[in-house]
Tab-separated table of N, CA, C and O in Angstrom:
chain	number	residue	atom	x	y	z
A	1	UNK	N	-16.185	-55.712	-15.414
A	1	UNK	CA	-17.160	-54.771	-14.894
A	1	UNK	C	-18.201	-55.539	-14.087
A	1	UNK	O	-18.647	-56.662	-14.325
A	2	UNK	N	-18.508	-54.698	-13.065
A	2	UNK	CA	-19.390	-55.390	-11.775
A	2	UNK	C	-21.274	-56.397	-12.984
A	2	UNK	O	-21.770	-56.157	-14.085
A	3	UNK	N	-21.438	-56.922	-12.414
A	3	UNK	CA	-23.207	-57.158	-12.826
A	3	UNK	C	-24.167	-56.094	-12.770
A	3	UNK	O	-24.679	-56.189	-11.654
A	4	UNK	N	-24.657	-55.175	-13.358
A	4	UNK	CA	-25.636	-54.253	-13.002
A	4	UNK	C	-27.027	-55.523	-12.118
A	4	UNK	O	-26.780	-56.642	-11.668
A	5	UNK	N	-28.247	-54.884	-12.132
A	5	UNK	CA	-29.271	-55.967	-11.273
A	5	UNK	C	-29.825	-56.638	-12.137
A	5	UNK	O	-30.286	-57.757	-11.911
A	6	UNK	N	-29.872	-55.956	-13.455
A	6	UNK	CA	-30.780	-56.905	-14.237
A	6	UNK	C	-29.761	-58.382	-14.427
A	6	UNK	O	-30.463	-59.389	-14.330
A	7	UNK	N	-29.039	-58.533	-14.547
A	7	UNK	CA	-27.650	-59.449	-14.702
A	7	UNK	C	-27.708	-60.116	-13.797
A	7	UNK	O	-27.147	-61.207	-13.896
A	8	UNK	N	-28.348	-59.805	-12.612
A	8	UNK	CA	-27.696	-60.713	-11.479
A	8	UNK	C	-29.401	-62.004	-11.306
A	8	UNK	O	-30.625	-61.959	-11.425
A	9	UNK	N	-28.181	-63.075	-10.931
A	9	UNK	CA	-29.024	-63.965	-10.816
A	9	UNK	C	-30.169	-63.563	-9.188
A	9	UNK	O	-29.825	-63.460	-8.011
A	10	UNK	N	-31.416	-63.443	-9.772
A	10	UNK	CA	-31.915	-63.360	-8.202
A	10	UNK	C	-31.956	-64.288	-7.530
A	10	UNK	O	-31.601	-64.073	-6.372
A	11	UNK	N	-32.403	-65.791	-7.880
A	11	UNK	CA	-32.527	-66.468	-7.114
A	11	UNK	C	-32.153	-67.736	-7.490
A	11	UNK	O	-33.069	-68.556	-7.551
A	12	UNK	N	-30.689	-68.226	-7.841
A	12	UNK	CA	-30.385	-69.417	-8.193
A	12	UNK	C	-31.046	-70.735	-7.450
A	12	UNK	O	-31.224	-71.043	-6.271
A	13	UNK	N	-31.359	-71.445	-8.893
A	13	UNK	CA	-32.222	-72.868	-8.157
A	13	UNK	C	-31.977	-73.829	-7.181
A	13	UNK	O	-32.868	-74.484	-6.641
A	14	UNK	N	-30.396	-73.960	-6.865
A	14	UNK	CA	-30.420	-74.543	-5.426
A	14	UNK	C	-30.208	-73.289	-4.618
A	14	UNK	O	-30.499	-73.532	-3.447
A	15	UNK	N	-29.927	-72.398	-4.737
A	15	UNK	CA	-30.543	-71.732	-3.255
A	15	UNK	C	-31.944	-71.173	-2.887
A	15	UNK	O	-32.347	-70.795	-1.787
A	16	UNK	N	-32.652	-71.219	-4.208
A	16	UNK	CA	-34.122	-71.343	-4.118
A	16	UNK	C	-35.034	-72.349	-2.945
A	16	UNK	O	-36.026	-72.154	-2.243
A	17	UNK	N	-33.964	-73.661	-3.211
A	17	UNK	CA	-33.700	-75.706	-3.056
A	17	UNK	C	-33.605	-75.263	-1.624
A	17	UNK	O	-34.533	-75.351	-0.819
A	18	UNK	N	-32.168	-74.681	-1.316
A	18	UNK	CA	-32.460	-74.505	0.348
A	18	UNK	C	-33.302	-73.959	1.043
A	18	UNK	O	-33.449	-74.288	2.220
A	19	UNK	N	-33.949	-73.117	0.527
A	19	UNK	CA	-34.454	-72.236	1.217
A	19	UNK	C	-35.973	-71.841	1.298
A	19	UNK	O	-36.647	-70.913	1.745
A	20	UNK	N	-36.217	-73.400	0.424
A	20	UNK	CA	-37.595	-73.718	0.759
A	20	UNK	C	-37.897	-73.899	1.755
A	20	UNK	O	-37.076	-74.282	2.588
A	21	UNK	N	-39.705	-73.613	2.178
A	21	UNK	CA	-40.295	-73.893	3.646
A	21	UNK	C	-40.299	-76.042	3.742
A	21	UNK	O	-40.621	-76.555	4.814
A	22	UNK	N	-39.958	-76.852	2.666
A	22	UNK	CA	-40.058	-78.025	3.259
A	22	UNK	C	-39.314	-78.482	4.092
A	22	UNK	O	-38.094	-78.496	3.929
A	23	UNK	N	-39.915	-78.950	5.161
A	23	UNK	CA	-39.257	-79.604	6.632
A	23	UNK	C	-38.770	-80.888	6.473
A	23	UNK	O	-39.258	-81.849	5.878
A	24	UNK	N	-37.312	-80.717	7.344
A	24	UNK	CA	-36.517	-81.879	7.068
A	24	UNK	C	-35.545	-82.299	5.835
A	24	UNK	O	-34.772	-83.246	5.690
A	25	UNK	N	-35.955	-81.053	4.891
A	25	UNK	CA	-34.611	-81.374	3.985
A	25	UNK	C	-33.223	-80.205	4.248
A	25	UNK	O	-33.163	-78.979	4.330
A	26	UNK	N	-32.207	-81.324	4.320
A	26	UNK	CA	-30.984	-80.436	4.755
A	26	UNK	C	-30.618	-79.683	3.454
A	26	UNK	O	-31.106	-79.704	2.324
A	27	UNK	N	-29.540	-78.982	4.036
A	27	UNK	CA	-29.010	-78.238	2.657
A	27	UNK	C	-27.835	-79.334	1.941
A	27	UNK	O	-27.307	-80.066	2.777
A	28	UNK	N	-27.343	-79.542	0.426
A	28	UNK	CA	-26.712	-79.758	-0.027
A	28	UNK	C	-25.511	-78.976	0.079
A	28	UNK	O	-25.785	-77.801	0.325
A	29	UNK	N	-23.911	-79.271	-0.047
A	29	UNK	CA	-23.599	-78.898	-0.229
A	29	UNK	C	-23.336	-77.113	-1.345
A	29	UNK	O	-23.323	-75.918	-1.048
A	30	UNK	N	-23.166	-77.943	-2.694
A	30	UNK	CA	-23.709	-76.831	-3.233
A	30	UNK	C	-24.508	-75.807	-2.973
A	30	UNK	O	-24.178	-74.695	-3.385
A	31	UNK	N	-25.718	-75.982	-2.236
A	31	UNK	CA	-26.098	-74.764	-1.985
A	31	UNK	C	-25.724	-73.977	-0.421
A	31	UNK	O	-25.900	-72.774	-0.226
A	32	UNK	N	-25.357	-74.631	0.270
A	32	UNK	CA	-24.256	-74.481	1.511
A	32	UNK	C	-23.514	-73.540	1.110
A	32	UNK	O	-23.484	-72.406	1.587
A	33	UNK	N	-22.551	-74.164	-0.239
A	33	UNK	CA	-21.682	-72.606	-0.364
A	33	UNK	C	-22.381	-71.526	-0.974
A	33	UNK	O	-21.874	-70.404	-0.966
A	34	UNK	N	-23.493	-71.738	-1.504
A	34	UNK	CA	-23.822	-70.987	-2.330
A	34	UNK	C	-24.544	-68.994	-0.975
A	34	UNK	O	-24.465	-67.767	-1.034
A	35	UNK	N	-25.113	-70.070	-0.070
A	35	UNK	CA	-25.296	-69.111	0.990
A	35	UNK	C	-24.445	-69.114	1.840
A	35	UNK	O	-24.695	-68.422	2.827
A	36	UNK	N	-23.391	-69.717	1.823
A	36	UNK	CA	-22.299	-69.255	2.591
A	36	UNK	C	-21.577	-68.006	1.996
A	36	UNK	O	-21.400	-67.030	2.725
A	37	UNK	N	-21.285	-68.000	1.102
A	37	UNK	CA	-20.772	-66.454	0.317
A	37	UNK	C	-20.995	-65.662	0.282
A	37	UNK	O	-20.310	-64.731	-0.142
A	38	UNK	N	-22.821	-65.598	1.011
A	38	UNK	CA	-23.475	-64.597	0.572
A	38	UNK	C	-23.100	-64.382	2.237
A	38	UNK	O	-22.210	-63.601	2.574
A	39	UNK	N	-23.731	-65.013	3.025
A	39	UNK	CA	-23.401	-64.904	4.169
A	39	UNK	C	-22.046	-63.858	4.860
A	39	UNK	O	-21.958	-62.800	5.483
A	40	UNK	N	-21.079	-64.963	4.275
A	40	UNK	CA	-19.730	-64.217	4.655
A	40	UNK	C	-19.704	-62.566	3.822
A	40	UNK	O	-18.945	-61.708	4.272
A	41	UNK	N	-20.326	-62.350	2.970
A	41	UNK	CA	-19.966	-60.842	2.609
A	41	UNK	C	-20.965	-60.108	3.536
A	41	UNK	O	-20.832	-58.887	3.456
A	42	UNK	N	-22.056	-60.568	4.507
A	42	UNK	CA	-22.551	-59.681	5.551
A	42	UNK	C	-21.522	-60.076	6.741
A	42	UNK	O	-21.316	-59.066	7.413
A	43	UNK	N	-21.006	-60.881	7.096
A	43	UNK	CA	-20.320	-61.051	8.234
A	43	UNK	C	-18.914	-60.330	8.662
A	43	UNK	O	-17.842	-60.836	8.995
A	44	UNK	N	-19.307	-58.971	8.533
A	44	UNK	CA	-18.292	-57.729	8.689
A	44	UNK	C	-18.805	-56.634	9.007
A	44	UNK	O	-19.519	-56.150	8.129
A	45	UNK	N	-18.697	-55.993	10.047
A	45	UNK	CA	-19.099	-54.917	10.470
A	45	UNK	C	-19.352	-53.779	9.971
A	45	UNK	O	-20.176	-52.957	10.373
A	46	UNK	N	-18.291	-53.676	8.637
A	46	UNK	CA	-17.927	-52.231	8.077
A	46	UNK	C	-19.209	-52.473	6.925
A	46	UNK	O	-20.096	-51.634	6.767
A	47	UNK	N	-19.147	-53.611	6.249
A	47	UNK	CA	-20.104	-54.184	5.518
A	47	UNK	C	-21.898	-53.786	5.896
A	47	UNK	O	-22.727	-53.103	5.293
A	48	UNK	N	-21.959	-54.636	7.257
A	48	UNK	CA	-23.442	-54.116	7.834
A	48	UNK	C	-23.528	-52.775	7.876
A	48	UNK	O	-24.654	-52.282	7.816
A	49	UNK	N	-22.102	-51.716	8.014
A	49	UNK	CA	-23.258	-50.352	8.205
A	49	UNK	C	-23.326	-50.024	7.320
A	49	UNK	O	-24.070	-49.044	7.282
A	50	UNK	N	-22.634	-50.488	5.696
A	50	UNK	CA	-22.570	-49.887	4.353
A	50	UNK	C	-24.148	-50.337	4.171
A	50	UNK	O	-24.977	-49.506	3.797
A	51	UNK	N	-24.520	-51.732	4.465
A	51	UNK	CA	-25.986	-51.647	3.786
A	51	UNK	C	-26.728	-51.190	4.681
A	51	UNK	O	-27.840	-51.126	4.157
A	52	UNK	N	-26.794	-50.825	5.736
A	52	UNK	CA	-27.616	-49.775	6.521
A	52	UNK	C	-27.914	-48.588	6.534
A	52	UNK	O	-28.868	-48.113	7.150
A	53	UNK	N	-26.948	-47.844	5.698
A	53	UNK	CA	-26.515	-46.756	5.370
A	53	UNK	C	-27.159	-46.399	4.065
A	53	UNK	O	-27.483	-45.284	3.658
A	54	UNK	N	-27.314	-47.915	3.321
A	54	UNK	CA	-27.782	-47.675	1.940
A	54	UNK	C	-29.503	-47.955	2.069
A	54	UNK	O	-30.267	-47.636	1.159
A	55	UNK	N	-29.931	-48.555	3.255
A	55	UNK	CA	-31.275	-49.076	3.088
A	55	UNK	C	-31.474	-47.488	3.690
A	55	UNK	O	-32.180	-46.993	2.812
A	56	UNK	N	-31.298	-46.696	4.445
A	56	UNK	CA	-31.758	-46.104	5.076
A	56	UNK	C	-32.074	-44.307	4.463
A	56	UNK	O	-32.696	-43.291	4.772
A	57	UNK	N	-30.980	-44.945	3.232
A	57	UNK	CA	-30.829	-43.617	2.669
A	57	UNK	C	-31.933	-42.855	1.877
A	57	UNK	O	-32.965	-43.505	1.715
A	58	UNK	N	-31.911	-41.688	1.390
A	58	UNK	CA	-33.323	-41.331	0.723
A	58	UNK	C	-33.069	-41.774	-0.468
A	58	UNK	O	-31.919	-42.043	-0.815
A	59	UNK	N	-34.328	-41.937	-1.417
A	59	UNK	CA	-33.977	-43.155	-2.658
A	59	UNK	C	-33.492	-44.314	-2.649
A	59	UNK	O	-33.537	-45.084	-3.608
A	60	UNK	N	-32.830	-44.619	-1.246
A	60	UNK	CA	-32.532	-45.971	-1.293
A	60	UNK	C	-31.062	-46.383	-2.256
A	60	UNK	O	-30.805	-47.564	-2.487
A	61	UNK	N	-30.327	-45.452	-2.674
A	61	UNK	CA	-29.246	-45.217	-3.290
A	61	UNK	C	-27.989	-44.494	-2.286
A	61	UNK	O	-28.177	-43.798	-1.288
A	62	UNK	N	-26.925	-44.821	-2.776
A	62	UNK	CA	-25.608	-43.639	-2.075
A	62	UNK	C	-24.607	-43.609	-2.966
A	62	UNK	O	-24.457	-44.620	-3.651
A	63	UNK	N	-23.623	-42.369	-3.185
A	63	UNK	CA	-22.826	-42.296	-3.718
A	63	UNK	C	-21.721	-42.735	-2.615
A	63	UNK	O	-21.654	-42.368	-1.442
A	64	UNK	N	-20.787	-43.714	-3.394
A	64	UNK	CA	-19.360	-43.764	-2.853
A	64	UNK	C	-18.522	-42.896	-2.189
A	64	UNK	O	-17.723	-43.321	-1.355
A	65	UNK	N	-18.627	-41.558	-2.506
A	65	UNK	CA	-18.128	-40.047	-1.789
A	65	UNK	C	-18.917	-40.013	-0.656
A	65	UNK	O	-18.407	-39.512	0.346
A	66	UNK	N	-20.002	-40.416	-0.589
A	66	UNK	CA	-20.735	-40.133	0.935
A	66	UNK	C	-20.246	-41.244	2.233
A	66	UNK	O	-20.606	-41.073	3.398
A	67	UNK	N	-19.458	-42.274	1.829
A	67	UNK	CA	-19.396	-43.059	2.341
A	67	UNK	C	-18.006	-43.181	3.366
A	67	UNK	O	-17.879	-43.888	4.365
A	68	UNK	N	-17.389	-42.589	2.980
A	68	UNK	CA	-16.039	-42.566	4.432
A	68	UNK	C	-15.744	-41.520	5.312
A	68	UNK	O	-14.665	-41.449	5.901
A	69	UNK	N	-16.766	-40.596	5.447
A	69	UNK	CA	-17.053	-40.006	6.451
A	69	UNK	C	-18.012	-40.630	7.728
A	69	UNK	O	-17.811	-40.506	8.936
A	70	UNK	N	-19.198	-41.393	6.981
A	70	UNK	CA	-19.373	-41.860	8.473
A	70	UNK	C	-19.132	-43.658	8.986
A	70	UNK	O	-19.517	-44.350	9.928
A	71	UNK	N	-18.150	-43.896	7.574
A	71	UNK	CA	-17.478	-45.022	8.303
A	71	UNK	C	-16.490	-44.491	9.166
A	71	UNK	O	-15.880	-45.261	9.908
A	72	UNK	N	-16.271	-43.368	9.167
A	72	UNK	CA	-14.313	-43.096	9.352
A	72	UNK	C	-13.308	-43.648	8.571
A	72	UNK	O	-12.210	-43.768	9.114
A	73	UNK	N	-13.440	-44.035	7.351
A	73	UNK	CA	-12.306	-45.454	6.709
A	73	UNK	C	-12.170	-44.208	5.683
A	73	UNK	O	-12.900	-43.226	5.549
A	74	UNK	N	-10.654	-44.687	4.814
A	74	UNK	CA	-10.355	-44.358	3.837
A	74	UNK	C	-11.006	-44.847	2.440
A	74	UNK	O	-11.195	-46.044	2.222
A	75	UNK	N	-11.296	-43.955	1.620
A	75	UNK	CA	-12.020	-43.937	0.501
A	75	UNK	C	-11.288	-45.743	-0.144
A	75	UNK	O	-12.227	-46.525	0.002
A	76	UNK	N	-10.580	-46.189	-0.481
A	76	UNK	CA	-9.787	-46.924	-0.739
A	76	UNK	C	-9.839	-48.789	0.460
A	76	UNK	O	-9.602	-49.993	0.361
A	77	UNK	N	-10.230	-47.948	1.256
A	77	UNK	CA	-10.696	-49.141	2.206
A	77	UNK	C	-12.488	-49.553	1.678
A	77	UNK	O	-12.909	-50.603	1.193
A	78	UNK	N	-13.172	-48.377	1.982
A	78	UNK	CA	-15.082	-48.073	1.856
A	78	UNK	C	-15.172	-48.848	0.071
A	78	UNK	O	-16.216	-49.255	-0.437
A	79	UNK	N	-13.950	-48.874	-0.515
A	79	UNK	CA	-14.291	-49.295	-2.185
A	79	UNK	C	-13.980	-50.856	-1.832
A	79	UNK	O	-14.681	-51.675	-2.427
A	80	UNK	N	-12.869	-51.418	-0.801
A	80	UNK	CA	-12.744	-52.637	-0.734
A	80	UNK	C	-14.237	-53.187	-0.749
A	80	UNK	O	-14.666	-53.735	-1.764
A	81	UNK	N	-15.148	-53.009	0.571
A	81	UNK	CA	-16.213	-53.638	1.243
A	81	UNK	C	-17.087	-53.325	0.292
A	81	UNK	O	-17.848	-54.214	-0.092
A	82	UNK	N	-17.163	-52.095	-0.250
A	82	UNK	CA	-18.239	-52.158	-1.581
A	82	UNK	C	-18.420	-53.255	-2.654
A	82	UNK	O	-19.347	-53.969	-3.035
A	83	UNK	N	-17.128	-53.070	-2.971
A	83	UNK	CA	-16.666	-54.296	-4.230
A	83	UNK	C	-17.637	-55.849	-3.301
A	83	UNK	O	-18.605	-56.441	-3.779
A	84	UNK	N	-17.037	-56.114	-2.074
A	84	UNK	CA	-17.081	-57.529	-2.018
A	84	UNK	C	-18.957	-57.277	-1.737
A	84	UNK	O	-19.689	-58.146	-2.209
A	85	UNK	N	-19.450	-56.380	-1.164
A	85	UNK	CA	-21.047	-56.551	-1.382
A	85	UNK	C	-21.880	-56.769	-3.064
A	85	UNK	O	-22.891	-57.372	-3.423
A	86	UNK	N	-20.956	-56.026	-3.698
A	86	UNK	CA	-21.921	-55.982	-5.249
A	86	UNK	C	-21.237	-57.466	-5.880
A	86	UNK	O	-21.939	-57.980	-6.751
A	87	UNK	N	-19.749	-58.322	-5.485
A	87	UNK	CA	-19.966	-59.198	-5.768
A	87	UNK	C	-20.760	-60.267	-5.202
A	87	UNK	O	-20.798	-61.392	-5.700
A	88	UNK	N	-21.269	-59.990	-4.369
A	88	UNK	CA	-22.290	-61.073	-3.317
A	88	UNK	C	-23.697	-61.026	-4.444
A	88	UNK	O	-24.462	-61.952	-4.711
A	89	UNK	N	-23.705	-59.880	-4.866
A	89	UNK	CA	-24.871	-59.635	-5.255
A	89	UNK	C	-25.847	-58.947	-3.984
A	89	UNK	O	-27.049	-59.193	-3.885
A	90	UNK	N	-25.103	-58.061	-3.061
A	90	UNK	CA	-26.238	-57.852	-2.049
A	90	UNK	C	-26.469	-56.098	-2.457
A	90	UNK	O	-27.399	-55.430	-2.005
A	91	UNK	N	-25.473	-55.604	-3.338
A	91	UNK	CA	-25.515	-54.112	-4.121
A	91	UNK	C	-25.672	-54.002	-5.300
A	91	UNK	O	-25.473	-55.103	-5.814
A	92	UNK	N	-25.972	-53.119	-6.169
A	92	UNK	CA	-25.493	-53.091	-6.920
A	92	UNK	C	-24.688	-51.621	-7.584
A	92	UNK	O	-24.692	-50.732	-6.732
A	93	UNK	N	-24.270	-51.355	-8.404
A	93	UNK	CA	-23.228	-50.478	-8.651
A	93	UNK	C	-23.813	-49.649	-10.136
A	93	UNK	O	-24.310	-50.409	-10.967
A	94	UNK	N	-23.778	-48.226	-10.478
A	94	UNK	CA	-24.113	-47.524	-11.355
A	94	UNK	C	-23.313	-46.560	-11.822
A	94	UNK	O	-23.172	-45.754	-10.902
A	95	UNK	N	-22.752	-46.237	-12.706
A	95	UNK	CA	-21.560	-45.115	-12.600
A	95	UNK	C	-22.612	-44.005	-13.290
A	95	UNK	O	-23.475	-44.132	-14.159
A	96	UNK	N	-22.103	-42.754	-12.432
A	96	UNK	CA	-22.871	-41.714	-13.049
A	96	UNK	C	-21.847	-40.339	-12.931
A	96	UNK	O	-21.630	-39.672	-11.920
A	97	UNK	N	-21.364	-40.172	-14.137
A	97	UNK	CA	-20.103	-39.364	-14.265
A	97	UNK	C	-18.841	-40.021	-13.654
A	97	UNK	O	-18.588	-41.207	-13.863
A	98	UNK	N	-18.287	-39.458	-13.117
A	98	UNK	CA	-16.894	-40.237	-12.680
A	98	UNK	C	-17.480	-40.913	-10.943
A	98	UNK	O	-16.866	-41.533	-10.075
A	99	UNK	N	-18.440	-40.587	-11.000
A	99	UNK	CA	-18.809	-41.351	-9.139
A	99	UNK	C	-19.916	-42.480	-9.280
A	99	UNK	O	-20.689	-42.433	-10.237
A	100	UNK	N	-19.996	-43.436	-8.393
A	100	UNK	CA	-20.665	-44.940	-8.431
A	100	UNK	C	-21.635	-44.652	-7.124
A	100	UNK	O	-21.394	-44.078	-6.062
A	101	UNK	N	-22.745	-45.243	-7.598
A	101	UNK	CA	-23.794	-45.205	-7.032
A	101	UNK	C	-24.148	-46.447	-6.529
A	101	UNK	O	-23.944	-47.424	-7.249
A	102	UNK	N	-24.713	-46.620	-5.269
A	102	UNK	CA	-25.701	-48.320	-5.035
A	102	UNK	C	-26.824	-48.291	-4.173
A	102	UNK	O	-27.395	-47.575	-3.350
A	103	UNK	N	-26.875	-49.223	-4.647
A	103	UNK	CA	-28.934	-49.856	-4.205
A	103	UNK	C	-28.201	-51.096	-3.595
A	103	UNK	O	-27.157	-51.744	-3.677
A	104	UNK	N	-29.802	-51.000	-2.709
A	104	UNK	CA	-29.471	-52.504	-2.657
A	104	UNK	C	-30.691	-53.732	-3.179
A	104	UNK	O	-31.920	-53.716	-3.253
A	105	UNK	N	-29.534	-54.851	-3.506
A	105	UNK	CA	-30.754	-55.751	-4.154
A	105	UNK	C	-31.717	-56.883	-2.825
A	105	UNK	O	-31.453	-57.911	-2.201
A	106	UNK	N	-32.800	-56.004	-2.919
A	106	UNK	CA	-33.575	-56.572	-1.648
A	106	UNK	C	-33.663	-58.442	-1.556
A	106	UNK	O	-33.350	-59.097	-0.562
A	107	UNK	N	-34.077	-58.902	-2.629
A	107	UNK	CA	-34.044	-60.209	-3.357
A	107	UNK	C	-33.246	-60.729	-2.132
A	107	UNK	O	-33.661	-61.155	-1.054
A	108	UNK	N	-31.421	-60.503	-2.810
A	108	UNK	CA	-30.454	-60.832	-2.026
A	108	UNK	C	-30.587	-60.593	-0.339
A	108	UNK	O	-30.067	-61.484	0.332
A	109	UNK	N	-30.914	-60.029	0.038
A	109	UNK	CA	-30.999	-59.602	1.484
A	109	UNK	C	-32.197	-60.286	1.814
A	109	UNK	O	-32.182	-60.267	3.045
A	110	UNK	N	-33.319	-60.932	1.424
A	110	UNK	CA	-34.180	-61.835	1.565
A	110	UNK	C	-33.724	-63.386	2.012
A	110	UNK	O	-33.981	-64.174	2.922
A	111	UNK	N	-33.000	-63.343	0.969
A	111	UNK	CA	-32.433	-64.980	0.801
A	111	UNK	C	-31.339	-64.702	2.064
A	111	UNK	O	-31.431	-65.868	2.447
A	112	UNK	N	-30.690	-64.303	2.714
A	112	UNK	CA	-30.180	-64.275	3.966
A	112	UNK	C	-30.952	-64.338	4.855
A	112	UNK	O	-30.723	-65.141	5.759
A	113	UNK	N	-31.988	-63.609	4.892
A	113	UNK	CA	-32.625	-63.749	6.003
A	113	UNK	C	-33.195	-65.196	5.924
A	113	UNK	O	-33.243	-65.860	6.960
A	114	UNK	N	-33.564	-65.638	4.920
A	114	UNK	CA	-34.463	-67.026	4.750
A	114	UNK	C	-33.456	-68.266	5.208
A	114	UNK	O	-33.854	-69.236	5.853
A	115	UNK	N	-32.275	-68.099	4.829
A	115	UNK	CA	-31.191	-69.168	5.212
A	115	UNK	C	-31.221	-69.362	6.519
A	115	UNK	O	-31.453	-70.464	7.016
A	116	UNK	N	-30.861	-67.723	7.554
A	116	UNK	CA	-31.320	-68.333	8.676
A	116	UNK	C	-32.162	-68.337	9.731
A	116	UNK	O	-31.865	-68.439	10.921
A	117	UNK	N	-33.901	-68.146	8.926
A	117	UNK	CA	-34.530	-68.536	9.562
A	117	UNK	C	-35.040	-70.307	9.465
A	117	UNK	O	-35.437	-71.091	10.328
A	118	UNK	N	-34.767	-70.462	7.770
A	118	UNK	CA	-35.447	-71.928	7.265
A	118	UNK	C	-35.280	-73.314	8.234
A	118	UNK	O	-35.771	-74.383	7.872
């Protein structure tokens, strides 16, 4: 079962490490991949409009049923790209009756932006 938010690590200590304002320290490996993963689960199109879709929404939540109508994708495709965002940690996931709900975890969407501005 996915991490709900309280579960999820917000801000692991080397990617904390990278993504400090001190000048001149490179990234380590380790934390290289660590924002590379996160990275690569925004680096998909279908992906960016799912969290656009979700920042933009009222409450800041969406149900999974709302979601392949204005991707155009099959319900079965819209659950692939979901899955790989809530494992990034950039969603997270709520079941409420038989349908799944998500937020997004701002935290996570911080630390992207910080990677590449730092």
């Amino acid at each position: 079962m996915p991490a709900t938010r309280s579960e999820l690590p917000l801000l692991d200590t080397a990617v904390a490490r990278c993504c400090s304002t001190e000048e001149g320290v490179p990234l380590t490996r380790e934390d290289a991949d660590v924002v590379a993963r996160l990275l690569k689960a925004v680096a998909d199109p279908v992906r960016l409009q799912i969290l656009s879709i979700v920042r933009c929404s009222e409450g800041g939540e969406v149900c999974a049923c709302d979601l392949p109508t204005p991707l155009g994708l099959a319900q079965p495709t819209v659950s692939h790209h979901l899955r790989i965002l809530v494992e990034a940690g950039l969603l997270t996931r709520e079941r409420r009756g038989s349908w799944a709900w998500f937020a997004l975890v701002p935290e996570r969407l911080a630390l992207a932006r910080q990677a590449l501005t730092s």
